[in-house]
mmCIF file of C-alpha atoms and ligand atoms in Angstrom:
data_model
loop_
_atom_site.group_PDB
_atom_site.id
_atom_site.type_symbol
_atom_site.label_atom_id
_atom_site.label_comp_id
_atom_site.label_asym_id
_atom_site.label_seq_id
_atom_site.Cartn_x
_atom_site.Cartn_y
_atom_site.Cartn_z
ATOM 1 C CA UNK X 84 30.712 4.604 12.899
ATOM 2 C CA UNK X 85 27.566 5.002 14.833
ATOM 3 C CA UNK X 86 24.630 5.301 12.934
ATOM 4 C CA UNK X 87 23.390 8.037 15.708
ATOM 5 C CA UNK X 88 26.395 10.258 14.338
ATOM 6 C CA UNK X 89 25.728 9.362 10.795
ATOM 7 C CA UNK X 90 21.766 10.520 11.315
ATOM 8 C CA UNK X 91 23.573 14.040 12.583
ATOM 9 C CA UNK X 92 24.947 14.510 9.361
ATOM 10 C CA UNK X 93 22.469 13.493 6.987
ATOM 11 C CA UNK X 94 19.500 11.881 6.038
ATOM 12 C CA UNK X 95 20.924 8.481 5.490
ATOM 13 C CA UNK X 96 20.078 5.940 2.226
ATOM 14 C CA UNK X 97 20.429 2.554 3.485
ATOM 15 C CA UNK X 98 19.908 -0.791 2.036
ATOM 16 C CA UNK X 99 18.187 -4.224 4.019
ATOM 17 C CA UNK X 100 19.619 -7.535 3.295
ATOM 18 C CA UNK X 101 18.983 -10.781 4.890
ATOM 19 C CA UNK X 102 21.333 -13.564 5.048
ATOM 20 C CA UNK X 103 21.376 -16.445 2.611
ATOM 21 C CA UNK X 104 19.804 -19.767 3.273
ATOM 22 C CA UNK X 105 23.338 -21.424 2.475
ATOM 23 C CA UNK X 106 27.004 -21.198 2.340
ATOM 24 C CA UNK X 107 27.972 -17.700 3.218
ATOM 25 C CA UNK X 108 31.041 -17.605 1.535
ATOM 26 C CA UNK X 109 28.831 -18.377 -2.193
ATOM 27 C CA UNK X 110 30.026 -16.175 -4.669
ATOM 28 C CA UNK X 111 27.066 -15.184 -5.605
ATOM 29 C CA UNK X 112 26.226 -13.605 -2.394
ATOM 30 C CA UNK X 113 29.309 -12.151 -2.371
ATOM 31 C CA UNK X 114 28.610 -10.296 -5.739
ATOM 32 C CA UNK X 115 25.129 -9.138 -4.125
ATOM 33 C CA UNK X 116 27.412 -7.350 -1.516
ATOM 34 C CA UNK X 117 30.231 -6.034 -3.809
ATOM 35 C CA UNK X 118 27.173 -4.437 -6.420
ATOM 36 C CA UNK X 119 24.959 -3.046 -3.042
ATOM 37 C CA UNK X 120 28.033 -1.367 -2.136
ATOM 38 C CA UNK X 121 29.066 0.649 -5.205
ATOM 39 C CA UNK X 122 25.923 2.120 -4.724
ATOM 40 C CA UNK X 123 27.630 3.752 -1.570
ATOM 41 C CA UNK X 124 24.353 3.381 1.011
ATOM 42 C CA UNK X 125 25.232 4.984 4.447
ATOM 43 C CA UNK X 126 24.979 1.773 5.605
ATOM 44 C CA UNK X 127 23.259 -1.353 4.905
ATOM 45 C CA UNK X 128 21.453 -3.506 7.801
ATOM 46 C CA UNK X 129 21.148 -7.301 8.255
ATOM 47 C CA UNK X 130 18.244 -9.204 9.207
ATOM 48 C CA UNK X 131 18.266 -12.128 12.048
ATOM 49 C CA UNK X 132 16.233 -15.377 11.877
ATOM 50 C CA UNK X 133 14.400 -15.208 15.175
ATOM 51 C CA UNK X 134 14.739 -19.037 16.108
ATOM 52 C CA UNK X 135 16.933 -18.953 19.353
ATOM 53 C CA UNK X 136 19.715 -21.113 17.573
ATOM 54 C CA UNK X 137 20.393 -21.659 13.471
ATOM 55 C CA UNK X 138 21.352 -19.320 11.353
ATOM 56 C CA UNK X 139 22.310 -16.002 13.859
ATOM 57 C CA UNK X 140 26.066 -16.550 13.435
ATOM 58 C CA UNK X 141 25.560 -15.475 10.117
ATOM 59 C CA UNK X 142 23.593 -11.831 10.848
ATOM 60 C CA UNK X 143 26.967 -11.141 12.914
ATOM 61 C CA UNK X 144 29.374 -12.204 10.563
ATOM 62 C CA UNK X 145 28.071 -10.478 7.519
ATOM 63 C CA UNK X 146 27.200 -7.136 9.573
ATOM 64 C CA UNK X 147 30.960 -7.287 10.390
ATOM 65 C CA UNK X 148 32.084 -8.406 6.815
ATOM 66 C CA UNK X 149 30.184 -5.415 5.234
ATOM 67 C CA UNK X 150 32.217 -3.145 7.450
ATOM 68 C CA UNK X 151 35.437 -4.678 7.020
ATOM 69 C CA UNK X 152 35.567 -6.023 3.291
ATOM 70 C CA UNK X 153 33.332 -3.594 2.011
ATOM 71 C CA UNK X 154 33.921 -0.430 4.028
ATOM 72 C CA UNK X 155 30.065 -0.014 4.316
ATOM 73 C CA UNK X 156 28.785 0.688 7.947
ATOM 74 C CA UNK X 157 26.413 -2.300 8.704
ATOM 75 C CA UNK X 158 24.133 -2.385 11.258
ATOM 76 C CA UNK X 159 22.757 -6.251 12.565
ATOM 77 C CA UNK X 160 19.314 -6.874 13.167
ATOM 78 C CA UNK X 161 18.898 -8.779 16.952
ATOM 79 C CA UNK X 162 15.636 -10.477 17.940
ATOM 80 C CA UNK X 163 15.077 -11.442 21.286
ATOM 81 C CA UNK X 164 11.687 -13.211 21.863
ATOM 82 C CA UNK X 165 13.266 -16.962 21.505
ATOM 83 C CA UNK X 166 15.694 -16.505 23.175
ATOM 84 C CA UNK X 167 17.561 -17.083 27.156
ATOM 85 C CA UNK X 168 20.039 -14.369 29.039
ATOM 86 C CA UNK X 169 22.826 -17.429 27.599
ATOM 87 C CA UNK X 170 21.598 -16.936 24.153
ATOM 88 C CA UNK X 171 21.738 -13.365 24.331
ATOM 89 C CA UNK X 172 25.082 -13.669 25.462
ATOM 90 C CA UNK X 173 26.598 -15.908 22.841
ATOM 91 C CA UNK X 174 24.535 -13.205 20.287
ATOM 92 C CA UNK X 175 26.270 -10.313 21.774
ATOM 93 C CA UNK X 176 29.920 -11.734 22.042
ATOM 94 C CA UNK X 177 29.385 -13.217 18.079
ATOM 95 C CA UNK X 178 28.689 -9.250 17.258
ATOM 96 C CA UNK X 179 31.454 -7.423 19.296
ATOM 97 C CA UNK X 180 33.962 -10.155 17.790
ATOM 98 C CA UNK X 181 32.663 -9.402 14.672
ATOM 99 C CA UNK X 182 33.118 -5.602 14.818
ATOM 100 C CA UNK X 183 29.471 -4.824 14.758
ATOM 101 C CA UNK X 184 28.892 -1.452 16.356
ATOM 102 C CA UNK X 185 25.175 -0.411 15.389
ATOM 103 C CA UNK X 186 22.293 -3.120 16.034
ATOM 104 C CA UNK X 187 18.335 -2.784 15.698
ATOM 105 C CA UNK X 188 17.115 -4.725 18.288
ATOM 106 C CA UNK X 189 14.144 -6.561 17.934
ATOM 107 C CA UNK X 190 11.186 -8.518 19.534
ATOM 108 C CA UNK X 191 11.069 -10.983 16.547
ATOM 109 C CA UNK X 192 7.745 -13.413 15.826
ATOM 110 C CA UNK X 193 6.811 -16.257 18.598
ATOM 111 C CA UNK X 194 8.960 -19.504 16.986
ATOM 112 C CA UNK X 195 5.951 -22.364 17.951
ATOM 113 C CA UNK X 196 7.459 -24.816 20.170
ATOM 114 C CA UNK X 197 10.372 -21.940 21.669
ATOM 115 C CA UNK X 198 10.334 -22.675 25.359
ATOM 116 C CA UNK X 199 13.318 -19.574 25.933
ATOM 117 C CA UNK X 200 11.101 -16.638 26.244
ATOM 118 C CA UNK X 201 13.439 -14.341 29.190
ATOM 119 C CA UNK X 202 12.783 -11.018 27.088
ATOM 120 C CA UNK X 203 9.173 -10.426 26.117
ATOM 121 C CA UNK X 204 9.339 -6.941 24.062
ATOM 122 C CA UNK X 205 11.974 -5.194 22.078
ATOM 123 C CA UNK X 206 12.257 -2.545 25.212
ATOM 124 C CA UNK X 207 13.825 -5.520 27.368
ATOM 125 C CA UNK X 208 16.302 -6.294 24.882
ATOM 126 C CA UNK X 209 17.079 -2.630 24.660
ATOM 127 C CA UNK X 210 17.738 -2.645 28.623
ATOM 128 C CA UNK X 211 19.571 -5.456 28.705
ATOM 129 C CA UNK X 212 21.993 -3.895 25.723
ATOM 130 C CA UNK X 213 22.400 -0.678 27.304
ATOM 131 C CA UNK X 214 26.008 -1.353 28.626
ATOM 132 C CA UNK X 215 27.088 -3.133 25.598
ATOM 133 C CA UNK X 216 27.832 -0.297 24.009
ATOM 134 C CA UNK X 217 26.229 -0.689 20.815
ATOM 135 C CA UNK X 218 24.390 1.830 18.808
ATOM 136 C CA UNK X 219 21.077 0.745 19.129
ATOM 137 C CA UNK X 220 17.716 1.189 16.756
ATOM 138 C CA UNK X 221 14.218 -0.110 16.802
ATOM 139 C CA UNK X 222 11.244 -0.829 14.802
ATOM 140 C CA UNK X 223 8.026 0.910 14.468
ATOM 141 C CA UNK X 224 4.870 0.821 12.650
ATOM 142 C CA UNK X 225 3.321 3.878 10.801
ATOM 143 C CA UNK X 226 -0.211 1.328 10.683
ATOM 144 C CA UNK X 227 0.736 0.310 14.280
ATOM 145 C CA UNK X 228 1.930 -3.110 14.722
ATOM 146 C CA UNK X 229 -0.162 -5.317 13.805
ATOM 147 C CA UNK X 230 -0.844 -7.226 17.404
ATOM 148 C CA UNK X 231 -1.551 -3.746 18.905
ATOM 149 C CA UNK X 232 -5.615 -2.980 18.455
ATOM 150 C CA UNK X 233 -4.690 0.079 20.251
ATOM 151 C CA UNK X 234 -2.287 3.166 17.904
ATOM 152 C CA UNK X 235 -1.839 5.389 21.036
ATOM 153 C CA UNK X 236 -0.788 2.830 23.246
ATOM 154 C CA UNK X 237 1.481 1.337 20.451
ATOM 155 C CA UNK X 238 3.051 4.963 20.053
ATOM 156 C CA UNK X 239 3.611 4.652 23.930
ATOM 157 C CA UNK X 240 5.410 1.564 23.759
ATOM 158 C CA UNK X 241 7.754 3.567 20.719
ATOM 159 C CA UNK X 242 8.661 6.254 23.432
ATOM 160 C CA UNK X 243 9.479 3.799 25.988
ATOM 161 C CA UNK X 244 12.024 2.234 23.112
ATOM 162 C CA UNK X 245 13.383 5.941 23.221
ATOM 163 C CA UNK X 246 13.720 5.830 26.788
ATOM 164 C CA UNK X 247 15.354 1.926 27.114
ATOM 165 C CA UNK X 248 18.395 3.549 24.653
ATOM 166 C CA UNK X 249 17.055 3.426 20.841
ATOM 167 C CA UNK X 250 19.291 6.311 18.807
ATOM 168 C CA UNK X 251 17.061 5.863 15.994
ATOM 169 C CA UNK X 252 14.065 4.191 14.814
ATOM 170 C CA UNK X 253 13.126 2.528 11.088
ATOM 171 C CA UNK X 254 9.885 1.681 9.973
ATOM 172 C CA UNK X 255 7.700 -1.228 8.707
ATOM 173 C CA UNK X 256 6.925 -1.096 5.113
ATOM 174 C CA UNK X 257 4.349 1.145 3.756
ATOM 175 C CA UNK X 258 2.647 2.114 0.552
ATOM 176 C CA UNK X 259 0.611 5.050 1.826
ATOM 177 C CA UNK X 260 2.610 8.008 2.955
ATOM 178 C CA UNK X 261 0.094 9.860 4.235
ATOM 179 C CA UNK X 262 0.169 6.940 6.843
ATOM 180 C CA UNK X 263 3.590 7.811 7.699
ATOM 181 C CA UNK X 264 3.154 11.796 7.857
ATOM 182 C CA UNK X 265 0.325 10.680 10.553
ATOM 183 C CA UNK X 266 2.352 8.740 12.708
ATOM 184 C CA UNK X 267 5.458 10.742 12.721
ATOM 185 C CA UNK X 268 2.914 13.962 13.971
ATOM 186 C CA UNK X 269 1.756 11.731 16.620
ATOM 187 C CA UNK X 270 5.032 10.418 17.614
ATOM 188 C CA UNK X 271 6.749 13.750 17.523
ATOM 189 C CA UNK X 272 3.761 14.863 19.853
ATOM 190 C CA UNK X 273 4.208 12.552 22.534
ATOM 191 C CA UNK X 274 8.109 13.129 22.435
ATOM 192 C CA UNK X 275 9.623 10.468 20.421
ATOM 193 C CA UNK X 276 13.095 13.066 19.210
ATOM 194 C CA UNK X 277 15.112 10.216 17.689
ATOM 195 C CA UNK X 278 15.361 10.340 13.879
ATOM 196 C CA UNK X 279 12.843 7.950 12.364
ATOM 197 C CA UNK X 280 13.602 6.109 8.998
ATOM 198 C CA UNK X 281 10.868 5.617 6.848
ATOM 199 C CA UNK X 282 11.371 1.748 4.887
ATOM 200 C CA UNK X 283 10.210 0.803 1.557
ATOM 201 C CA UNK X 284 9.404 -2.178 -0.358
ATOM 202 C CA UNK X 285 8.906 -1.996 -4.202
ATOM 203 C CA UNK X 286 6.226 -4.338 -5.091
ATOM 204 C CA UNK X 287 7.159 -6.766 -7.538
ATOM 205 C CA UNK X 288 4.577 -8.931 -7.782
ATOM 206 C CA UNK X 289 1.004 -9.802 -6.599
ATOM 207 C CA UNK X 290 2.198 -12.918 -4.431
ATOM 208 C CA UNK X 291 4.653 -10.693 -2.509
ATOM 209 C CA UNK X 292 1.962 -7.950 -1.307
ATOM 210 C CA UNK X 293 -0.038 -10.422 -0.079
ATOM 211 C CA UNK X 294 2.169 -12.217 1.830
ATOM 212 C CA UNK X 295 3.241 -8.923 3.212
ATOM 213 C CA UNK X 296 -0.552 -7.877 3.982
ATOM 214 C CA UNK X 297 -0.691 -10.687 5.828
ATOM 215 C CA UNK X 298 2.314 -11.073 7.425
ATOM 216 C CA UNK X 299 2.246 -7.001 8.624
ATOM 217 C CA UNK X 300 -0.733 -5.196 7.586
ATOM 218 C CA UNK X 301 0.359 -3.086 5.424
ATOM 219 C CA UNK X 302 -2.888 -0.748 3.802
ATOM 220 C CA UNK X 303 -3.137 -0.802 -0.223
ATOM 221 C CA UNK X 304 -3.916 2.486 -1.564
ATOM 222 C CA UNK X 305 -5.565 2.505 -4.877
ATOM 223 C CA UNK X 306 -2.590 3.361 -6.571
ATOM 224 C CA UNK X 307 -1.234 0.203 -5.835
ATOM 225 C CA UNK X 308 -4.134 -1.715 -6.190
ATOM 226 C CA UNK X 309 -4.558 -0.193 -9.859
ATOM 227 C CA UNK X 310 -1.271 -1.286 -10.591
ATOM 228 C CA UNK X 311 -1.250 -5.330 -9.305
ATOM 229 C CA UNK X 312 -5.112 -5.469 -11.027
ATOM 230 C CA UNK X 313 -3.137 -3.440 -14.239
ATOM 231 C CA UNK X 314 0.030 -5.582 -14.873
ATOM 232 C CA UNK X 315 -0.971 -8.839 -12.946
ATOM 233 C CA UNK X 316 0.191 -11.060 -16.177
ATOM 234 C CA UNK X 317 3.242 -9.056 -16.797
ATOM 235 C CA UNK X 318 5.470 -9.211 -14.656
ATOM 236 C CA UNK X 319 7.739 -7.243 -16.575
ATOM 237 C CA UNK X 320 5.564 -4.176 -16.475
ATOM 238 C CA UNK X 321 4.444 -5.012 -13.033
ATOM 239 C CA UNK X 322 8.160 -4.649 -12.327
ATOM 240 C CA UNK X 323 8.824 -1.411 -13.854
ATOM 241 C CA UNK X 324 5.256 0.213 -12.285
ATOM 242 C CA UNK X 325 6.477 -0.821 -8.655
ATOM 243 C CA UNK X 326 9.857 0.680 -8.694
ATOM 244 C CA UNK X 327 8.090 3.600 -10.244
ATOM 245 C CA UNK X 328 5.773 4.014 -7.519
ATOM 246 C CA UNK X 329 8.582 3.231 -4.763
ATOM 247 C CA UNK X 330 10.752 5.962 -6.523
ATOM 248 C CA UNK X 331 7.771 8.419 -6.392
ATOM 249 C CA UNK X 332 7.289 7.310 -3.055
ATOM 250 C CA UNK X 333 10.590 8.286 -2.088
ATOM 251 C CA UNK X 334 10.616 11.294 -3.723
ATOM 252 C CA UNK X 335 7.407 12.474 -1.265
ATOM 253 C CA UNK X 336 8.947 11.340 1.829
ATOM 254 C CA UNK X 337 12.150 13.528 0.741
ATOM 255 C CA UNK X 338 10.547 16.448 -0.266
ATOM 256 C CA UNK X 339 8.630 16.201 2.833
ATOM 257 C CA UNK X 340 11.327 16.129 5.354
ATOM 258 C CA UNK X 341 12.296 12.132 5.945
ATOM 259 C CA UNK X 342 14.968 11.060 8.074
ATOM 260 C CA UNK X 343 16.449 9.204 4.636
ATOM 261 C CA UNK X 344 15.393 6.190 3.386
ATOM 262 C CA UNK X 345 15.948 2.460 4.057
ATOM 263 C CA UNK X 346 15.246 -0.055 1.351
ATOM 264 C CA UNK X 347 13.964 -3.818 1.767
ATOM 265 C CA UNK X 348 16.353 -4.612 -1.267
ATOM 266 C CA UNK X 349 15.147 -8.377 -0.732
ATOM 267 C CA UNK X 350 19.120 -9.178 -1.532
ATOM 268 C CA UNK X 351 18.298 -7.939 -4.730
ATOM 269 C CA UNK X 352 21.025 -5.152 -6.142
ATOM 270 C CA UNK X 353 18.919 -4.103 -9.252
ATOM 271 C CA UNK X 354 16.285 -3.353 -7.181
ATOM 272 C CA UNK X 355 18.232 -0.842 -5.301
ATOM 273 C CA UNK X 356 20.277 0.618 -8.459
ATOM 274 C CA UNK X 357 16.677 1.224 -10.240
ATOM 275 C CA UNK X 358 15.603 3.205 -7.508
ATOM 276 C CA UNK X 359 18.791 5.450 -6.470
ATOM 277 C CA UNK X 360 18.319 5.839 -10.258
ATOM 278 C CA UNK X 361 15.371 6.584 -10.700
ATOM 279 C CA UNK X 362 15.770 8.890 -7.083
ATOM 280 C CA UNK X 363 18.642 10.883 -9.342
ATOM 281 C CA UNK X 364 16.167 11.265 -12.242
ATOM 282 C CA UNK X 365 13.937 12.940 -9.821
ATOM 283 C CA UNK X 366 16.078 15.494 -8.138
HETATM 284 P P1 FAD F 416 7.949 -4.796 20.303
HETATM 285 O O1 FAD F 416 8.408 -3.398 20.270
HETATM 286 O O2 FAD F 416 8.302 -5.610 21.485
HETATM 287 O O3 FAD F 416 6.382 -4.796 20.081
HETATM 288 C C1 FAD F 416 5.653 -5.993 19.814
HETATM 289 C C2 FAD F 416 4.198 -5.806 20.241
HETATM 290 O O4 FAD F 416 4.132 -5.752 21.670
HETATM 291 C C3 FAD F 416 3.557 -4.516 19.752
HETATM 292 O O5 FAD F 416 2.212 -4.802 19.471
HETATM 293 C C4 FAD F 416 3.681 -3.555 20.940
HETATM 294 O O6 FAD F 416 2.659 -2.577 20.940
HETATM 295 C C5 FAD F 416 3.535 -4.532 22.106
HETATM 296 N N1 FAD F 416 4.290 -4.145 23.308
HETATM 297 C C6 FAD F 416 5.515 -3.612 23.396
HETATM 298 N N2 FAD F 416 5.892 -3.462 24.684
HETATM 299 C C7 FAD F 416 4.874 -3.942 25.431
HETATM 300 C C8 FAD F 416 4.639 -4.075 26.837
HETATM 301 N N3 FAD F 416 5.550 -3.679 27.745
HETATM 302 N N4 FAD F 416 3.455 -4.610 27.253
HETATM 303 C C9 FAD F 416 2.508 -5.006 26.356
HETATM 304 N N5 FAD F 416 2.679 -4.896 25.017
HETATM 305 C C10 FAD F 416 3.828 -4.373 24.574
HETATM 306 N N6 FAD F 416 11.872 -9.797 12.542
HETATM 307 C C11 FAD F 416 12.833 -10.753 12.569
HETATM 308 O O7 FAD F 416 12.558 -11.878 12.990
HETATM 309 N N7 FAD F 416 14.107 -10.493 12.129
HETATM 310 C C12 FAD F 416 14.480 -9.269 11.674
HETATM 311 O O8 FAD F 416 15.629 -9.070 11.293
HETATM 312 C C13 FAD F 416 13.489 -8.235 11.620
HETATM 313 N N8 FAD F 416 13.782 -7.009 11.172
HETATM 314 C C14 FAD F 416 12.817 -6.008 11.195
HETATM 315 C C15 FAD F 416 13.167 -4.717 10.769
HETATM 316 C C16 FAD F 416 12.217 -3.706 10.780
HETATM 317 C C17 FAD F 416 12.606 -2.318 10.323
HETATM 318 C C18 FAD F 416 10.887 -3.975 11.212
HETATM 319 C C19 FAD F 416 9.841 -2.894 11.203
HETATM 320 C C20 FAD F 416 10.534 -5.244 11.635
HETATM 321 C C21 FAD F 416 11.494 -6.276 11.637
HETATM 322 N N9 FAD F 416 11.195 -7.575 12.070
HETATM 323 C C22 FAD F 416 12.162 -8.545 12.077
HETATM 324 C C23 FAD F 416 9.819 -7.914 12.475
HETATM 325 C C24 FAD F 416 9.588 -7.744 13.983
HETATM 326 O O9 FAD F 416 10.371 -8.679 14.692
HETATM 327 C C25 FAD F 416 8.100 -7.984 14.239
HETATM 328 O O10 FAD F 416 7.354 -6.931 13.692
HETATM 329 C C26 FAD F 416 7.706 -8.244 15.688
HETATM 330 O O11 FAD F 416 6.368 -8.735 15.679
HETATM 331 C C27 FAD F 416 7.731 -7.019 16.596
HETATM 332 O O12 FAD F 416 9.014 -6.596 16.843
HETATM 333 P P2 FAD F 416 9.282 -5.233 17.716
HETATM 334 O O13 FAD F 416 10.726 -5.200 17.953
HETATM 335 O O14 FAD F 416 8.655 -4.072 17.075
HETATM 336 O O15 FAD F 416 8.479 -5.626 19.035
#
């Protein structure tokens, strides 16, 4: 199903995996799949390794496993920046014979030594997929992305995803909603319509946030910091008091209207059945 018809019926909960580093077929990743799924997401998306060759196979033959053995829509990630038209083309046949309808197409990071740059920005890859037929999504950045010193002219480049064919949009990680509330008033303003999922990441330890403030950009509020200065040498505790947060987190972006929810699940299921539960315990 198209994830632009499942957005007109609800507010979809969705799960992020990314693909493991080695056999596919491991039972153990296997199990990750079979306990995501009794948790019934709306769908669950697959990240893609950005390098133009190694590893991409696998986005497209998960996203088309989750469908098939799991009767979960999926939705594969697709990064562009590393790769040729050829590339692209071997990507896109890999996902239609894998039964992929849905795909959030990507930029991706520079790969250092890449020398197959033909798309530049997420809105080329979004042109060039237009008569593939896919459902397409993209990324965006309540903070702004973190290349961009500029917010309005990142929100312009969001609307011109809109108008190259994106159905739906999800967002970067963020621990501050009112950062989110912000960006969705300005995006709304300059006529981005498309239903924008808001993504979260439970912190689960101080390593992981800053990698992640590095790595995007993401602001701390004090809330968070209190927590990670709080529980740094229990990781136990600094376990529980992340989920905690992500689930009150949640519960704001709900209450306040959100186009559902999309959790970085790091390929973690307890991750994602603490929060649905603790979403229930909520409601
Ligand atoms: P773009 O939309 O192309 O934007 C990149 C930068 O270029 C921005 O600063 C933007 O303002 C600027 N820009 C856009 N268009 C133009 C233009 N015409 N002229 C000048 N500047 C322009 N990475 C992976 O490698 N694999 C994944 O699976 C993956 N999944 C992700 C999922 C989500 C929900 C998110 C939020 C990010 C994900 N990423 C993934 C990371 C993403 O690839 C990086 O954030 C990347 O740096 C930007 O990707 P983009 O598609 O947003 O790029």
């Amino acid at each position: 199903m198209r994830l632009a018809d499942i957005f007109k019926q609800k507010k979809p909960i969705s799960f992020e995996i990314f693909p493991p580093k080695g056999e596919l077929s491991t039972e153990s990743f296997h199990a990750t799949l079979a306990a995501l799924s009794k948790l019934s997401p709306d769908y669950i998306s697959v990240t893609c390794s950005a390098g133009g060759s190694g590893g991409r196979e696998r986005t497209a033959v998960l996203a088309g496993s989750i469908r098939k053995d799991y009767g979960i829509e999926s939705c594969a990630h697709l990064t562009c920046i590393n790769s040729d038209e050829q590339m692209l083309r071997e990507d896109v046949q890999r996902l239609h014979d894998a039964g992929v309808e849905n795909v959030l197409a990507l930029r991706g990071d520079v790969i250092p030594g890449s020398t197959a740059h033909t798309f530049h920005y997420a809105c080329e890859l979004m042109r060039r997929l237009q008569p593939e037929g896919f459902c397409m999504g993209g990324a965006c950045y309540p903070e702004g992305h973190i290349e961009c010193a500029d917010p309005a002219e990142d929100l312009r480049r969001l609307y011109e995803k809109q108008e190259a064919g994106a159905e739906f949009l999800v967002t970067q990680l963020f621990f501050d909603n009112a950062c989110f509330y912000r960006f969705i008033e300005n995006a709304r303003r300059i006529g981005v319509t498309i239903p924008v999922t808001p993504g979260v990441m439970p912190i689960l330890s101080k390593a992981q946030i800053e990698r992640m403030i590095f790595t995007c950009g993401a602001s701390l509020p004090s809330a968070i910091i209190r927590i990670l200065t709080r529980y740094e040498n229990d990781p136990d505790a600094l376990r529980k008091a992340g989920i905690d947060y992500a689930v009150s987190q949640i519960g704001d972006l709900m209450k306040n209207g959100a186009d559902g929810v999309h959790i970085y699940t790091m390929n973690r299921p307890q991750i994602a059945t603490d929060i649905l539960e603790g979403m229930r315990g909520c409601r």
